[in-house]
Short mmCIF file of C-alpha atoms in Angstrom, two decimals:
data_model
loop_
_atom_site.label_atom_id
_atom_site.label_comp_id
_atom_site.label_asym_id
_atom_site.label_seq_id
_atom_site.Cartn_x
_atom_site.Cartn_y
_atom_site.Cartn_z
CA UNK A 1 0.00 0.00 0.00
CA UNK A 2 1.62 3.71 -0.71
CA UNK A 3 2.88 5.36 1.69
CA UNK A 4 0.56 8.61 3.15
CA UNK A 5 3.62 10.68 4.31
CA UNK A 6 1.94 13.92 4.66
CA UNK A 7 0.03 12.09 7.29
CA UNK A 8 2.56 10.12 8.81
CA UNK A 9 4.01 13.52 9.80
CA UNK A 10 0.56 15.13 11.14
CA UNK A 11 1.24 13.17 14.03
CA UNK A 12 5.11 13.57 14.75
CA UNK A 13 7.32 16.02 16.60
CA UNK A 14 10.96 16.25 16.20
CA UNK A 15 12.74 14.09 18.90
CA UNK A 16 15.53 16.93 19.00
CA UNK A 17 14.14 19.98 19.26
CA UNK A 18 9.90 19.24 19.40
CA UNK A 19 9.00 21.01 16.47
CA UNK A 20 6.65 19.73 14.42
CA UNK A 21 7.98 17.49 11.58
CA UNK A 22 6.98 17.91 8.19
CA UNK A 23 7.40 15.90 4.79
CA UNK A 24 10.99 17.19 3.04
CA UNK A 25 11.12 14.68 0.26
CA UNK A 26 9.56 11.17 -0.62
CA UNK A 27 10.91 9.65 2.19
CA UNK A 28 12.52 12.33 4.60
CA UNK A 29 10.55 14.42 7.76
CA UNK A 30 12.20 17.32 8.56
CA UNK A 31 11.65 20.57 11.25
CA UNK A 32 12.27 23.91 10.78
CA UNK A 33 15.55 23.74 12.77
CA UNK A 34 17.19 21.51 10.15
CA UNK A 35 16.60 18.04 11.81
CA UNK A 36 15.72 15.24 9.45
CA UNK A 37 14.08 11.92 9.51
CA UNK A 38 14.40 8.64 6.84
CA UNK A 39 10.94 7.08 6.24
CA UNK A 40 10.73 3.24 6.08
CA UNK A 41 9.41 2.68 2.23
CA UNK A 42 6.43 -0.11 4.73
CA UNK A 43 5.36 3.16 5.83
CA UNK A 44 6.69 4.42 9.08
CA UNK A 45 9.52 6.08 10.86
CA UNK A 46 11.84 5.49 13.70
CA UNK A 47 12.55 8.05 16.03
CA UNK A 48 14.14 6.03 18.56
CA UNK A 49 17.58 7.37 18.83
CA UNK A 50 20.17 6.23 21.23
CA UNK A 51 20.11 5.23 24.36
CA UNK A 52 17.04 3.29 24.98
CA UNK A 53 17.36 0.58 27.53
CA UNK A 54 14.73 -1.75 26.43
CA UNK A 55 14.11 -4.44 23.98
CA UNK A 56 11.23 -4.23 21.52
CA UNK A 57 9.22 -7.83 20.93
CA UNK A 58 11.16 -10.77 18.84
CA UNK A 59 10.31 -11.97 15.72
CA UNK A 60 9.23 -15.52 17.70
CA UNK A 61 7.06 -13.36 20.45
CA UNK A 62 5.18 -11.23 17.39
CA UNK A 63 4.84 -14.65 15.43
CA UNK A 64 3.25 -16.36 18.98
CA UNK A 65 1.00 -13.24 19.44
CA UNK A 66 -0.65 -13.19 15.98
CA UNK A 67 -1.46 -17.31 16.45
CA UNK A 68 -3.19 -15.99 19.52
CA UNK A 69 -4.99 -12.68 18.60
CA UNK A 70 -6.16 -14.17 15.06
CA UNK A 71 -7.43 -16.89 16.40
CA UNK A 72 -9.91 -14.88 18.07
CA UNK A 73 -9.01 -15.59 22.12
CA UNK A 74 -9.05 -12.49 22.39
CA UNK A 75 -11.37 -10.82 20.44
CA UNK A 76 -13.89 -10.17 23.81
CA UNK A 77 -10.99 -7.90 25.01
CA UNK A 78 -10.59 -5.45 22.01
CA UNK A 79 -14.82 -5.72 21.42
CA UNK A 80 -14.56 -3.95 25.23
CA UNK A 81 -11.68 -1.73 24.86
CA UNK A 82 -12.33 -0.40 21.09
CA UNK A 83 -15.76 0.60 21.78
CA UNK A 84 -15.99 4.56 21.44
CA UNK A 85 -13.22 5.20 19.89
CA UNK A 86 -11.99 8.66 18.15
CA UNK A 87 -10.92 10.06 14.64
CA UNK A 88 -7.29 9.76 15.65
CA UNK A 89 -6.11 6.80 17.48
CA UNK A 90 -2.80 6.20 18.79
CA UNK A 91 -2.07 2.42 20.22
CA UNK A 92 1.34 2.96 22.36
CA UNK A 93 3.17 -0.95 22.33
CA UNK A 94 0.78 -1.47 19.52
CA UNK A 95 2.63 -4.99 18.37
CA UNK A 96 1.26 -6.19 15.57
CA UNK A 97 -1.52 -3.84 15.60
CA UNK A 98 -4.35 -5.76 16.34
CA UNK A 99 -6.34 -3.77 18.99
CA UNK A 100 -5.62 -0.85 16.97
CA UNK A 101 -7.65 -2.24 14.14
CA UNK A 102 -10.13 -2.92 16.36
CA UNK A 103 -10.44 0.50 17.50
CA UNK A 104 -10.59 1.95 13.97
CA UNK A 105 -13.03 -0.33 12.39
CA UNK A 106 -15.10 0.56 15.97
CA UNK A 107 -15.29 4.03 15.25
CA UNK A 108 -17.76 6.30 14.29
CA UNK A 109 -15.80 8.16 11.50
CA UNK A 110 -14.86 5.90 8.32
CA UNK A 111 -12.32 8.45 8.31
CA UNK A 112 -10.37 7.43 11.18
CA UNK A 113 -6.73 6.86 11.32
CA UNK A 114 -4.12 4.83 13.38
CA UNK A 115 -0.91 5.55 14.29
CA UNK A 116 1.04 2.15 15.60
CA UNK A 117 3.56 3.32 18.10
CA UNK A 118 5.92 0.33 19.40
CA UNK A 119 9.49 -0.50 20.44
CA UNK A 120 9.84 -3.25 18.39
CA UNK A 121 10.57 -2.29 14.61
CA UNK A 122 9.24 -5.66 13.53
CA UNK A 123 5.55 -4.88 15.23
CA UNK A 124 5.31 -1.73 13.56
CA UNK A 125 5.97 -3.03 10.10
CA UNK A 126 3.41 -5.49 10.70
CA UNK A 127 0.78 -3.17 12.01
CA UNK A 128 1.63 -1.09 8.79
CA UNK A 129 1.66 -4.06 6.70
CA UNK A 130 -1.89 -5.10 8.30
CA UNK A 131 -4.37 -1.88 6.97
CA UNK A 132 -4.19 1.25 5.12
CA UNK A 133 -5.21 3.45 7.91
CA UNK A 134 -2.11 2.95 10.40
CA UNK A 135 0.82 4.59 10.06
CA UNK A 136 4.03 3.57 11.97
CA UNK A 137 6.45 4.81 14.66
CA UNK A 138 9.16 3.26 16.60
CA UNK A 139 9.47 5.20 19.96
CA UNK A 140 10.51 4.21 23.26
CA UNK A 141 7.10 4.90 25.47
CA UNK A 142 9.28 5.24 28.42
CA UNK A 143 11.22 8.55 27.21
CA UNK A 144 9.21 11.79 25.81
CA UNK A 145 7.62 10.98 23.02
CA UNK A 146 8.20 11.79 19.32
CA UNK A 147 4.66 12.79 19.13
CA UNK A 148 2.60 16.25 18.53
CA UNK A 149 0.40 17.57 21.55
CA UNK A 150 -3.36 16.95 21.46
CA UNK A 151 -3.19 14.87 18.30
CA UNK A 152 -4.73 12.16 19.35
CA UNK A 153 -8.75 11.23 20.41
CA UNK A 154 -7.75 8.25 21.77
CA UNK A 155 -4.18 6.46 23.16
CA UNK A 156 -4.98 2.30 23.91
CA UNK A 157 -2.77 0.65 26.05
CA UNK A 158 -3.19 -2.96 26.07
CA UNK A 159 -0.79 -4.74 28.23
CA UNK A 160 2.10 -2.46 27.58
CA UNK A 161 3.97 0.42 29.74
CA UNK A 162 1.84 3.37 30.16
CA UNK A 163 3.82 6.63 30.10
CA UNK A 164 0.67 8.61 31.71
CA UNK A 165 2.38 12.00 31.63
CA UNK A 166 2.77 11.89 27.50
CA UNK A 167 -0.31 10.22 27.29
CA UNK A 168 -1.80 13.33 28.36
CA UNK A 169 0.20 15.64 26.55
CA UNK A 170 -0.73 14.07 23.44
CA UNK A 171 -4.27 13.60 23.80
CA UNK A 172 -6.37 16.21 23.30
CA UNK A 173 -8.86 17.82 25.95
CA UNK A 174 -11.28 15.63 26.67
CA UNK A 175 -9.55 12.61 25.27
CA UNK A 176 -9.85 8.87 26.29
CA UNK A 177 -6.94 6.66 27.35
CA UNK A 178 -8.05 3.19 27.44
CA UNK A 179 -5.88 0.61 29.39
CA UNK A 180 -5.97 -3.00 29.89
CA UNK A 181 -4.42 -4.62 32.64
CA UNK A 182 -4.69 -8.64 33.46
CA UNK A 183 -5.92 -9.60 36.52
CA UNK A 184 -4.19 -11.95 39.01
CA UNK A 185 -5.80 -14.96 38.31
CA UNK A 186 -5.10 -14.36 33.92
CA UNK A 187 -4.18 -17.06 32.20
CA UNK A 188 -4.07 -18.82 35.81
CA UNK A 189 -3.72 -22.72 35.10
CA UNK A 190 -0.66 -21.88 32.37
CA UNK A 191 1.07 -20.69 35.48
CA UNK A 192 0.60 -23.59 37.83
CA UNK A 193 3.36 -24.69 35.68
CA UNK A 194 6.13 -21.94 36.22
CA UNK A 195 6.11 -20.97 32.66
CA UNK A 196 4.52 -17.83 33.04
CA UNK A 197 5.41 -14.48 35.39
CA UNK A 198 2.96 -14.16 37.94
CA UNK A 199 0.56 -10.52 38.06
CA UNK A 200 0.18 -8.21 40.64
CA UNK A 201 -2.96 -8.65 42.34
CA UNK A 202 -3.45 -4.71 42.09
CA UNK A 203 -2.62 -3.81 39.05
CA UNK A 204 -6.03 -1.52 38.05
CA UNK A 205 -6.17 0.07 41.38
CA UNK A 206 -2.07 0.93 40.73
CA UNK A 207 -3.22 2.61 37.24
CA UNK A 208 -6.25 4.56 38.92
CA UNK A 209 -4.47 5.55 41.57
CA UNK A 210 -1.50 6.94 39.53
CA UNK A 211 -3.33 8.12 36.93
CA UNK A 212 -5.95 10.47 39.13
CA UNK A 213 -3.70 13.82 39.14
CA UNK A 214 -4.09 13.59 35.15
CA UNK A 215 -7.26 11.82 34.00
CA UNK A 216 -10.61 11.07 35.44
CA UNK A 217 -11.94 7.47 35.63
CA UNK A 218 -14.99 7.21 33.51
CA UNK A 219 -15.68 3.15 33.68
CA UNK A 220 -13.88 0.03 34.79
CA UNK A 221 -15.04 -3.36 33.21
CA UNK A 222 -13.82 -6.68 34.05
CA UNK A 223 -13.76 -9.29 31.19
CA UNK A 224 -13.76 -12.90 32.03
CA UNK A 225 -14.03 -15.93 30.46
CA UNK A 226 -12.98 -19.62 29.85
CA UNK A 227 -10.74 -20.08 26.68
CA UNK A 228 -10.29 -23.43 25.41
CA UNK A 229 -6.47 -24.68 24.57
CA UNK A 230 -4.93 -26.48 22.49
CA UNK A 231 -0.96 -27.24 22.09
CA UNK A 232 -0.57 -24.57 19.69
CA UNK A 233 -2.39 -21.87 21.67
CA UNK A 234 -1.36 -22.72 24.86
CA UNK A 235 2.64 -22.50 23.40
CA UNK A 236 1.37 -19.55 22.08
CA UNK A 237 -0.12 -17.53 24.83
CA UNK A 238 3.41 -18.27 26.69
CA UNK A 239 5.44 -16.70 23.84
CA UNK A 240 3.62 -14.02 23.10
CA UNK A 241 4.46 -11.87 26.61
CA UNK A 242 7.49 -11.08 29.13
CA UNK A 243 7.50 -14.65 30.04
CA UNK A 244 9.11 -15.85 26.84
CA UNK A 245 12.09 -13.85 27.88
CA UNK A 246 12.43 -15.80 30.77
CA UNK A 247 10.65 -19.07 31.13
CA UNK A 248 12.17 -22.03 30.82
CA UNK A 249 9.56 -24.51 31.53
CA UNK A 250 7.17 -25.60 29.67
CA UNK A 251 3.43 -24.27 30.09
CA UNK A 252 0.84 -26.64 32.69
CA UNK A 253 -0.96 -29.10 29.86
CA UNK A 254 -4.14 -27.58 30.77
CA UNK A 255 -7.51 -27.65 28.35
CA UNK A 256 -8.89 -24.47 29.42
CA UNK A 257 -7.78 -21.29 30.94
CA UNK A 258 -9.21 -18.15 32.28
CA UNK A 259 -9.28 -14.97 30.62
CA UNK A 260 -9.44 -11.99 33.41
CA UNK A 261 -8.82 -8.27 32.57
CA UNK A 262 -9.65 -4.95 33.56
CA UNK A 263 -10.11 -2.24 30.71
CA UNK A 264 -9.82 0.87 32.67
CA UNK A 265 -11.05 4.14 30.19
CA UNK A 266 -10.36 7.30 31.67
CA UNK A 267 -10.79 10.59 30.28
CA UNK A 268 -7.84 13.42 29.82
CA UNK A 269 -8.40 15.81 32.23
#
């Protein structure tokens, strides 16, 4: 699909300076201080830089997490957090862009447009790669983001770091953030096993509580339910997340597992 450069750049800010960055040539974004940018010819841009400390998703994890997410054991999740969503959505560790398409075929305006933001370089060419309405950015959510203020309707956070301060900044007044957060009992009999990191029990009341000074908590809906495995899926649902980095057990040979969330959607103060 061509690239839409003009608005790849509606959304980005210089990582040097903060100016806005603008199309210079077919595939360069540039500022008015001099600064440019190479464009991917898939269709997005990294503004990563140096110094990052963390590790965007492996080919194997983004390979594990599509056998999961196409298959559809998830698909109650991003029904619950895509509902309602905006003109402008930005998914912040979008991965393979998933829950972002959710969100966009969700919304109101045919006219809406994505923009998948993720460390990983091989996520965001996939969420490119998967629809003509997402554009691409590698960014580290942890460090200010390449990203204009008030761009965005909506920023989705599904399992991934939350930066809540740039969240803000970026959204505009008014704006949602959704986030979804597993509960302590997720994916519980895969864990019996060792295979899997355990959760916090608190997790939702953690977000809430840090995210008060910024945003106001408009609803908080738990989604449950029992997901039937098989050996694929249940290798898969291990490889997809943090524990693939570290696990070296094999998941619990369960049939079934429980699905437990929260999707927390607050509004931008």
């Amino acid at each position: 699909m061509p690239l839409d450069l003009p608005r790849l750049a509606s959304w980005l800010r210089c990582p040097v300076c903060a100016a806005d960055l603008d199309p210079v040539d077919r595939l360069t974004l540039g500022c008015a201080t001099g600064h440019r940018d190479d464009v991917n010819k898939r269709g997005f841009v990294s503004l990563l830089g140096s110094g990052s400390r963390h590790v965007g998703d492996t080919a194997e994890m983004l390979e594990a997490r599509d056998t999961v997410l196409e298959s559809g054991a998830y698909s109650p999740i991003a029904a619950v957090a895509a509902s309602g969503s905006g003109s402008r959505v930005l998914d912040a560790g979008a991965g393979t862009g998933y829950y972002l398409r959710a969100a966009l075929t969700a919304a109101d305006d045919p006219d809406s447009v994505g923009l998948a933001m993720d460390l990983s370089p091989q996520a965001v060419a996939r969420a490119v790669r998967s629809s003509e309405r997402v554009d691409g950015l590698v960014a580290d959510t942890w460090r200010p983001l390449p990203v204009r203020p008030g761009i965005a309707d909506v920023v989705l956070d599904v399992f991934a770091p939350r930066n809540l301060a740039e969240f803000h900044r970026v959204l505009r007044p008014g704006g949602t953030l959704v986030v979804v957060v597993p509960r302590a009992d997720h994916l519980g009999s895969l864990r019996a096993g060792g295979a899997m990191l355990d959760i916090p029990s608190d997790k939702a009341e953690d977000v809430i509580t840090a995210a008060e000074p910024l945003y106001e908590l408009q609803r908080r809906e738990h989604v449950a339910y029992d997901l039937t495995l098989d050996g694929a899926l249940r290798d898969a649902l291990v490889a997809m997340g943090p524990s693939a980095r570290h696990a070296a057990a094999e998941a619990a040979a369960a049939d079934t597992t429980r699905v437990s969330v929260d999707v927390l959607r607050l509004s931008r103060r």
